[in-house]
CSV table of C-alpha atoms and ligand atoms in Angstrom, one decimal:
chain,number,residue,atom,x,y,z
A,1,UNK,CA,97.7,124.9,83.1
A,2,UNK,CA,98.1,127.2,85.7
A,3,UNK,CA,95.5,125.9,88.8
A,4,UNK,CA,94.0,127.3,91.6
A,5,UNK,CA,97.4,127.0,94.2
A,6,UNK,CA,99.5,128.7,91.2
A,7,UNK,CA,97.0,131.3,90.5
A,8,UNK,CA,96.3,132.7,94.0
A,9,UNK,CA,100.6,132.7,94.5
A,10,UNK,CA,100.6,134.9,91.2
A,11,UNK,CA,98.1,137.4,92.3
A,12,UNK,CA,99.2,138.0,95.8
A,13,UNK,CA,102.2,138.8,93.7
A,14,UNK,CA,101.0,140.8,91.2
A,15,UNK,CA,98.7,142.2,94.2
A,16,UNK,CA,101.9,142.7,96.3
A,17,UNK,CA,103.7,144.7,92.9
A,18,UNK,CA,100.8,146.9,91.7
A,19,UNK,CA,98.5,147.9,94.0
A,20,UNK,CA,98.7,151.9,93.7
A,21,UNK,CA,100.4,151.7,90.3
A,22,UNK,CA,98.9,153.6,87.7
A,23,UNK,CA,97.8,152.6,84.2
A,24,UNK,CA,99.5,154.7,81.3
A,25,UNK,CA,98.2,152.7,78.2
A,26,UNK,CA,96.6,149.3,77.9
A,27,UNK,CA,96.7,147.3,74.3
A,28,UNK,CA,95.7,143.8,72.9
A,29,UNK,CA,97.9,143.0,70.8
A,30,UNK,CA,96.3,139.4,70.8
A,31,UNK,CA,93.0,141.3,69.3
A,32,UNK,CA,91.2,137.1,69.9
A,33,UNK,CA,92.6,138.1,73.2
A,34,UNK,CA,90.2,140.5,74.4
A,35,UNK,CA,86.9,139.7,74.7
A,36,UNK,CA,85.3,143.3,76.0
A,37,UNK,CA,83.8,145.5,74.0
A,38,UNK,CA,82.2,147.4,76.5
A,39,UNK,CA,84.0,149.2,78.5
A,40,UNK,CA,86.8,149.8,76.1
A,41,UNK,CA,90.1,148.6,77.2
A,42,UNK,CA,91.3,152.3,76.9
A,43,UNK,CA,88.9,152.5,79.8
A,44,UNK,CA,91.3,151.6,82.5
A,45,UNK,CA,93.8,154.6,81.5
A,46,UNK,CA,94.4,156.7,84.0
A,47,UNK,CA,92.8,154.3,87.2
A,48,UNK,CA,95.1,152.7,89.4
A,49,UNK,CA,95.2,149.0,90.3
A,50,UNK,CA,93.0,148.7,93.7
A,51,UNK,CA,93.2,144.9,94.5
A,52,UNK,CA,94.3,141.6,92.6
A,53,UNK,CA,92.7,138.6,93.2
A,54,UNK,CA,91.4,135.0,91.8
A,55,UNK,CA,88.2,133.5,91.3
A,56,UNK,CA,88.6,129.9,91.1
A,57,UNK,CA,91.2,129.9,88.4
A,58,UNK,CA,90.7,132.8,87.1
A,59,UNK,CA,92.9,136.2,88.4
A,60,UNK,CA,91.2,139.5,88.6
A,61,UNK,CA,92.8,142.6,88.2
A,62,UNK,CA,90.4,145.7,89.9
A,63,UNK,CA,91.1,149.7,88.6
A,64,UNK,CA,89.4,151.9,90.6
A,65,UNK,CA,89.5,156.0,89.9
A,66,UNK,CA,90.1,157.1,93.2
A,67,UNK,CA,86.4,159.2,92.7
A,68,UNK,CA,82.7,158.0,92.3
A,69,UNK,CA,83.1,155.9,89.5
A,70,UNK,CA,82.7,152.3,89.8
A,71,UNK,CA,85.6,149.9,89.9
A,72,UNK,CA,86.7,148.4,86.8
A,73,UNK,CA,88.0,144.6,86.8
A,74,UNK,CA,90.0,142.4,83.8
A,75,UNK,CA,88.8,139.2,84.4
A,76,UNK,CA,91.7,136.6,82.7
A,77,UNK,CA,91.4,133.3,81.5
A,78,UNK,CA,94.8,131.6,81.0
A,79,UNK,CA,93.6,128.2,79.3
A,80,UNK,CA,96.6,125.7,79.2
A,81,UNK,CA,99.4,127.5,78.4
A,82,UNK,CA,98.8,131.7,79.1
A,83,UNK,CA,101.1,133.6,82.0
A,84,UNK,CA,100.2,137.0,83.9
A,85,UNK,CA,103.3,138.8,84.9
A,86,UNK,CA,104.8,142.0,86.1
A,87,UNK,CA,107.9,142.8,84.0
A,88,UNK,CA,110.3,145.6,85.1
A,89,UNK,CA,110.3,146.9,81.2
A,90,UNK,CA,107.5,146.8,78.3
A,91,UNK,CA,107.1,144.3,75.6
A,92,UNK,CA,108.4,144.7,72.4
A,93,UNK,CA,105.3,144.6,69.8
A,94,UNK,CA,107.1,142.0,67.8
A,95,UNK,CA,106.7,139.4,71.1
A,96,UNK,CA,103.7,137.6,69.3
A,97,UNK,CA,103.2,135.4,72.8
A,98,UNK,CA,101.6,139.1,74.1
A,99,UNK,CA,97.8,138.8,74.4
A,100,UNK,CA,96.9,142.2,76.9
A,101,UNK,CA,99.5,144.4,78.1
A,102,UNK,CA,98.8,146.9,80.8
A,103,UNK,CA,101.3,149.7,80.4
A,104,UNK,CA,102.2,151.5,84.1
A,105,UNK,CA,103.1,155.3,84.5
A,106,UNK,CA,106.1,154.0,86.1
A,107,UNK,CA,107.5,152.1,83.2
A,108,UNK,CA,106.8,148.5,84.1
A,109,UNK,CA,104.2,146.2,82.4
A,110,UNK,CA,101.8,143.6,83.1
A,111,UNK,CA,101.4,141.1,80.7
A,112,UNK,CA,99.5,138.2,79.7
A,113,UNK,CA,101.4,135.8,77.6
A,114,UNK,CA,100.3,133.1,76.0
A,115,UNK,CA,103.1,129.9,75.3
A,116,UNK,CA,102.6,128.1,72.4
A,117,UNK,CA,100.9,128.6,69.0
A,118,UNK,CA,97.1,128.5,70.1
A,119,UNK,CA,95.4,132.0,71.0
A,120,UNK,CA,93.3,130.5,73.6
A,121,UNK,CA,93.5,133.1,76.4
A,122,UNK,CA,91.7,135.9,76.8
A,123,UNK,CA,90.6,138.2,79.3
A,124,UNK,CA,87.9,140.8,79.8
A,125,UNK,CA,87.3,144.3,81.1
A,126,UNK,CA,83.8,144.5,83.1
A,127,UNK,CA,82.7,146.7,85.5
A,128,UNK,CA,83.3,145.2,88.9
A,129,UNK,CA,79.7,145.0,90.1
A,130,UNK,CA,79.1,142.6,86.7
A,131,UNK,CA,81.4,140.3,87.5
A,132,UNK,CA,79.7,137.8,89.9
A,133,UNK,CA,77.0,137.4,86.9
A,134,UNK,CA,79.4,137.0,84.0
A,135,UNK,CA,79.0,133.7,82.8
A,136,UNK,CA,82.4,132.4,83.4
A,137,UNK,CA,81.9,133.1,87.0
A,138,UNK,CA,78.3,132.4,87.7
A,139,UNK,CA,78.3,128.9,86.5
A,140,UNK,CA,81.3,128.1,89.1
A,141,UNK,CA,81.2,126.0,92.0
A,142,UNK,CA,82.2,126.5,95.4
A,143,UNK,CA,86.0,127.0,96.0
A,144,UNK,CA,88.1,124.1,96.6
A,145,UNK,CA,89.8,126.3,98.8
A,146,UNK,CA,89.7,127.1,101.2
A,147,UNK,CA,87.6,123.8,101.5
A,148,UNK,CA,83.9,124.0,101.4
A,149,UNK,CA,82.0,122.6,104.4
A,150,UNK,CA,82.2,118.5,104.6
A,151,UNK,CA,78.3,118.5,103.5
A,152,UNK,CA,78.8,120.8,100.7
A,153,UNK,CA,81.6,118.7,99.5
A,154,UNK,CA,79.0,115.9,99.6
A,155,UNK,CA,75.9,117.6,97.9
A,156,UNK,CA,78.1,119.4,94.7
A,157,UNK,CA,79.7,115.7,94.5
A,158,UNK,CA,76.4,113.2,94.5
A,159,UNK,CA,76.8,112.9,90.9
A,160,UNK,CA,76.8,110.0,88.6
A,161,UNK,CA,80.1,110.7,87.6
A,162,UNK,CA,84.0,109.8,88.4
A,163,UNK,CA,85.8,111.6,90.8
A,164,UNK,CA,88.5,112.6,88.0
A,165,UNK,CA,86.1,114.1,86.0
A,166,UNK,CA,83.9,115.7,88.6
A,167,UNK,CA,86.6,117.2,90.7
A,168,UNK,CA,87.9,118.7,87.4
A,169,UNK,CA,84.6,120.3,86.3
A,170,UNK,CA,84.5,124.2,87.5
A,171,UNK,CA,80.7,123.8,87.9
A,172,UNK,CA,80.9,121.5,90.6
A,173,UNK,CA,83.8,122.5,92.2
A,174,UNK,CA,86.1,125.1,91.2
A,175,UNK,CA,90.2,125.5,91.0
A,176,UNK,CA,90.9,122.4,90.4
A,177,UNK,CA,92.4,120.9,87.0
A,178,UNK,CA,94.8,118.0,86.0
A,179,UNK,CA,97.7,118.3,88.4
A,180,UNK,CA,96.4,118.4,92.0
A,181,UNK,CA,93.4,116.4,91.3
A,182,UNK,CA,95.9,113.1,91.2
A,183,UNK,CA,97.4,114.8,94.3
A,184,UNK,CA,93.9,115.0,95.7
A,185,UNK,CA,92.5,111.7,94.8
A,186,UNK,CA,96.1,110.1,96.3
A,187,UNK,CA,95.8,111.9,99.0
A,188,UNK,CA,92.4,111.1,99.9
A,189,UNK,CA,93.5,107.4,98.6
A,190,UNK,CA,90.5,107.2,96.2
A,191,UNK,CA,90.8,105.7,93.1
A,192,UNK,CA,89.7,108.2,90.2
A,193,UNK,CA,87.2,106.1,88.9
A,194,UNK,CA,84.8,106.0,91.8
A,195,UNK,CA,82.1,107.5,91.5
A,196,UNK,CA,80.9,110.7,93.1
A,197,UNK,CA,77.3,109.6,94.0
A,198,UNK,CA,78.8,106.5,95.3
A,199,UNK,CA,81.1,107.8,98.1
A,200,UNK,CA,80.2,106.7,101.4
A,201,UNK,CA,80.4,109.8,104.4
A,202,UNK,CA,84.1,108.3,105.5
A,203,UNK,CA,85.0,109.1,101.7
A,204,UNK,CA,83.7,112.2,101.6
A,205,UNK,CA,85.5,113.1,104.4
A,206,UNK,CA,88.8,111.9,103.1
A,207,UNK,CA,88.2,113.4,100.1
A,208,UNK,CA,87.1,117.0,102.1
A,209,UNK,CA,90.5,116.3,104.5
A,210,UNK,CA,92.8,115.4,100.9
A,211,UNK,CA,92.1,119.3,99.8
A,212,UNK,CA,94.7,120.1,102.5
A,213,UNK,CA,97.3,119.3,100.3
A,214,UNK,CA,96.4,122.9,98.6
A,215,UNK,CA,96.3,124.5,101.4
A,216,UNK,CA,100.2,123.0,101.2
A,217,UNK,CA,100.7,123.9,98.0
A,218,UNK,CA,99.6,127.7,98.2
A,219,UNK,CA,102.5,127.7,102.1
A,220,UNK,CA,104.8,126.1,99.7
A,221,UNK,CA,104.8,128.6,97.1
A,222,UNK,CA,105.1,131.0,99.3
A,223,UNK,CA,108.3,130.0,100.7
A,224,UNK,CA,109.5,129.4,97.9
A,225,UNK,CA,107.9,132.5,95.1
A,226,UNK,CA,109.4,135.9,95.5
A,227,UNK,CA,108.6,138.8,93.3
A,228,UNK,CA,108.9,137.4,90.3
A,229,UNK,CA,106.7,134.6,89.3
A,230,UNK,CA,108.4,132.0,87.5
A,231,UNK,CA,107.1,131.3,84.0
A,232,UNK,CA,107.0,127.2,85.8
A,233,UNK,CA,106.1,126.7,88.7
A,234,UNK,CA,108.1,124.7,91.1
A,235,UNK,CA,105.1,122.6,91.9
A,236,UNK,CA,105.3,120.0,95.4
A,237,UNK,CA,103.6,116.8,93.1
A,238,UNK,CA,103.6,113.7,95.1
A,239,UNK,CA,102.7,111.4,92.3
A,240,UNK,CA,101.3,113.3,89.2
A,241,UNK,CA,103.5,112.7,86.5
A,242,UNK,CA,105.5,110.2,88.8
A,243,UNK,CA,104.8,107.0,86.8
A,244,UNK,CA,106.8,104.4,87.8
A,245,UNK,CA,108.0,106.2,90.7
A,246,UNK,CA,107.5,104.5,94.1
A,247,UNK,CA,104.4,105.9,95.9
A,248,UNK,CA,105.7,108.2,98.5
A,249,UNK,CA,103.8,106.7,101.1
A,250,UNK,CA,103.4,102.8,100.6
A,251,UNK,CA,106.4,102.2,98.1
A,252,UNK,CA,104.1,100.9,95.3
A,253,UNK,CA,104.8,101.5,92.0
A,254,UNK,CA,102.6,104.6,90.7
A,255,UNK,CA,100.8,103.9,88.0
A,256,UNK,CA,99.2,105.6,85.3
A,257,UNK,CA,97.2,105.8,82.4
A,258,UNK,CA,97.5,107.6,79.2
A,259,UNK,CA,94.5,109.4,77.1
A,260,UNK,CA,95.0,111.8,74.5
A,261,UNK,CA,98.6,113.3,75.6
A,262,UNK,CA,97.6,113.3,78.8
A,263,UNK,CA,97.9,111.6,81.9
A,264,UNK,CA,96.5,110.2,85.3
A,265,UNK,CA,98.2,109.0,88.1
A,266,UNK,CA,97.5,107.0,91.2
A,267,UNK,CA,99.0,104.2,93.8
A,268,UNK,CA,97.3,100.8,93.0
A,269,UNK,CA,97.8,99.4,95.9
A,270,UNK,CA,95.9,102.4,97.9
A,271,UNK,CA,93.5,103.9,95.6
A,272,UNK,CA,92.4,100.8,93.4
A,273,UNK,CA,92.3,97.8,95.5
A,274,UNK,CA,95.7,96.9,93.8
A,275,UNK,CA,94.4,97.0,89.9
A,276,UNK,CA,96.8,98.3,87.7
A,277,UNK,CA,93.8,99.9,85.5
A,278,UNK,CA,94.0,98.9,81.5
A,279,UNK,CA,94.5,102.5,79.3
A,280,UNK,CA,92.2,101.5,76.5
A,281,UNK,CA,88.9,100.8,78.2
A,282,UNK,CA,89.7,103.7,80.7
A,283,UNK,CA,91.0,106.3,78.8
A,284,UNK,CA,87.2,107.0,77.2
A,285,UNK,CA,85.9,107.7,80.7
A,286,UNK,CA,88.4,110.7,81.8
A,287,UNK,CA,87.5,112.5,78.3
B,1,ZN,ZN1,100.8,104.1,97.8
């Protein structure tokens, strides 16, 4: 899933691409796609794209009339395995990854695809002065990045709860997901199962320090990300998915463990005291 470094490199592209462009047609040919009713979709016909941007990890794409009437914005949720590109030429109707398609008056597309079988991702049309009480975005946290404030970090994290989990949830802190929160907790050499109401101020401020390595991710991309956004990312992961690789930084063997195809990495001998940790008895707590 596409997290909060990917998502602000794909709209300052899509910003970069469309700002000015004007909207010929929109459709959902995903109809579990589109979650407005109100406005229409149609609404959007005719405006031209003012701004793209990202709320934690969602984008959000503004159309603004030019006139008096309020900015419209599509809100999209990619879930695990949706894409929002610019293509040079439209969609056939027959591509059944297509979820919303946003046709421009100068022939190109954007489009949010969804890999897969699963019609999970969605997005929504609201007016622009809605969006800061739509659910989805009113129950978010504060930003990982750029980093909140050392003692904000601290209050959002004094939770009974492990650091995997917590850094994960959107309410507490948002933009974070599966990937960088390995990089984060290695990072920060933490091990994932520490608590967040148990972190001491020196942890807290490793931990605030560690979200650098977004701050990395978003210069790497970058360099690297021209105008086309690549349907994977060329992600810089220091030890997620690296199992049995040698820890970048000590030479230790990273470890990992496994929980319902998924999986968590970390250095033993700097985020766990050395423990190699057991799958079984773990793998309930990341649920
Ligand atoms: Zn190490």
């Amino acid at each position: 899933m596409p997290e909060l470094p990917e998502v602000e490199i794909a709209t300052r592209r899509i910003e970069r691409a469309l700002r000015g462009a004007e909207v010929e047609s929109a459709l959902a040919p995903g109809m579990v796609a589109l979650k407005s009713v109100k406005p229409p979709l149609d609404a959007i016909v005719g405006r031209t794209v003012t701004g793209v941007r990202r709320v934690g990890k969602m984008p959000v794409v503004a159309f603004g009339d030019g006139g008096d009437e309020d900015e419209l914005v599509l809100l999209v949720h990619m879930m695990s395995a949706g894409r929002l590109q610019v293509f040079a030429k439209r969609a056939s109707l027959r591509d059944r990854r297509s979820r919303v398609l946003v046709r421009l008056a100068d022939g190109r597309e954007l489009r949010l695809r969804e890999f897969g079988t699963k019609q999970r991702a969605w997005a929504k049309l609201l007016a622009a002065e809605d969006l800061e009480t739509e659910e989805m975005v009113a129950t978010l946290g504060p930003e990982a990045w750029p980093a909140p404030p050392a003692e904000q970090l601290a209050a959002v994290l004094d939770q009974p709860r492990h650091l995997h989990l917590l850094l994960r949830d959107q309410r507490t802190i948002t933009g974070i997901g599966r990937s960088w929160v390995d990089e984060i907790l290695w990072e920060a050499r933490l091990s994932p199962f520490k608590k967040g109401a148990e972190l001491s101020t020196e942890e807290v401020e490793q931990l605030h320090s560690a979200l650098a390595v977004l701050d990395r991710a978003i210069d790497h991309y970058e360099e690297v990300i021209g105008d086309e956004i690549p349907d994977k990312m060329p992600m810089p992961l220091q030890v997620h998915r690296r199992e049995g690789e040698p820890c970048p930084r000590c030479g230790e063997t990273i470890a990992a463990i496994h929980y319902a195809e998924r999986i968590t990495c970390y250095c033993p001998k700097e985020q766990t005291g050395g423990k190699v940790l057991a799958d079984r008895r773990l793998s309930r707590l990341l649920k």
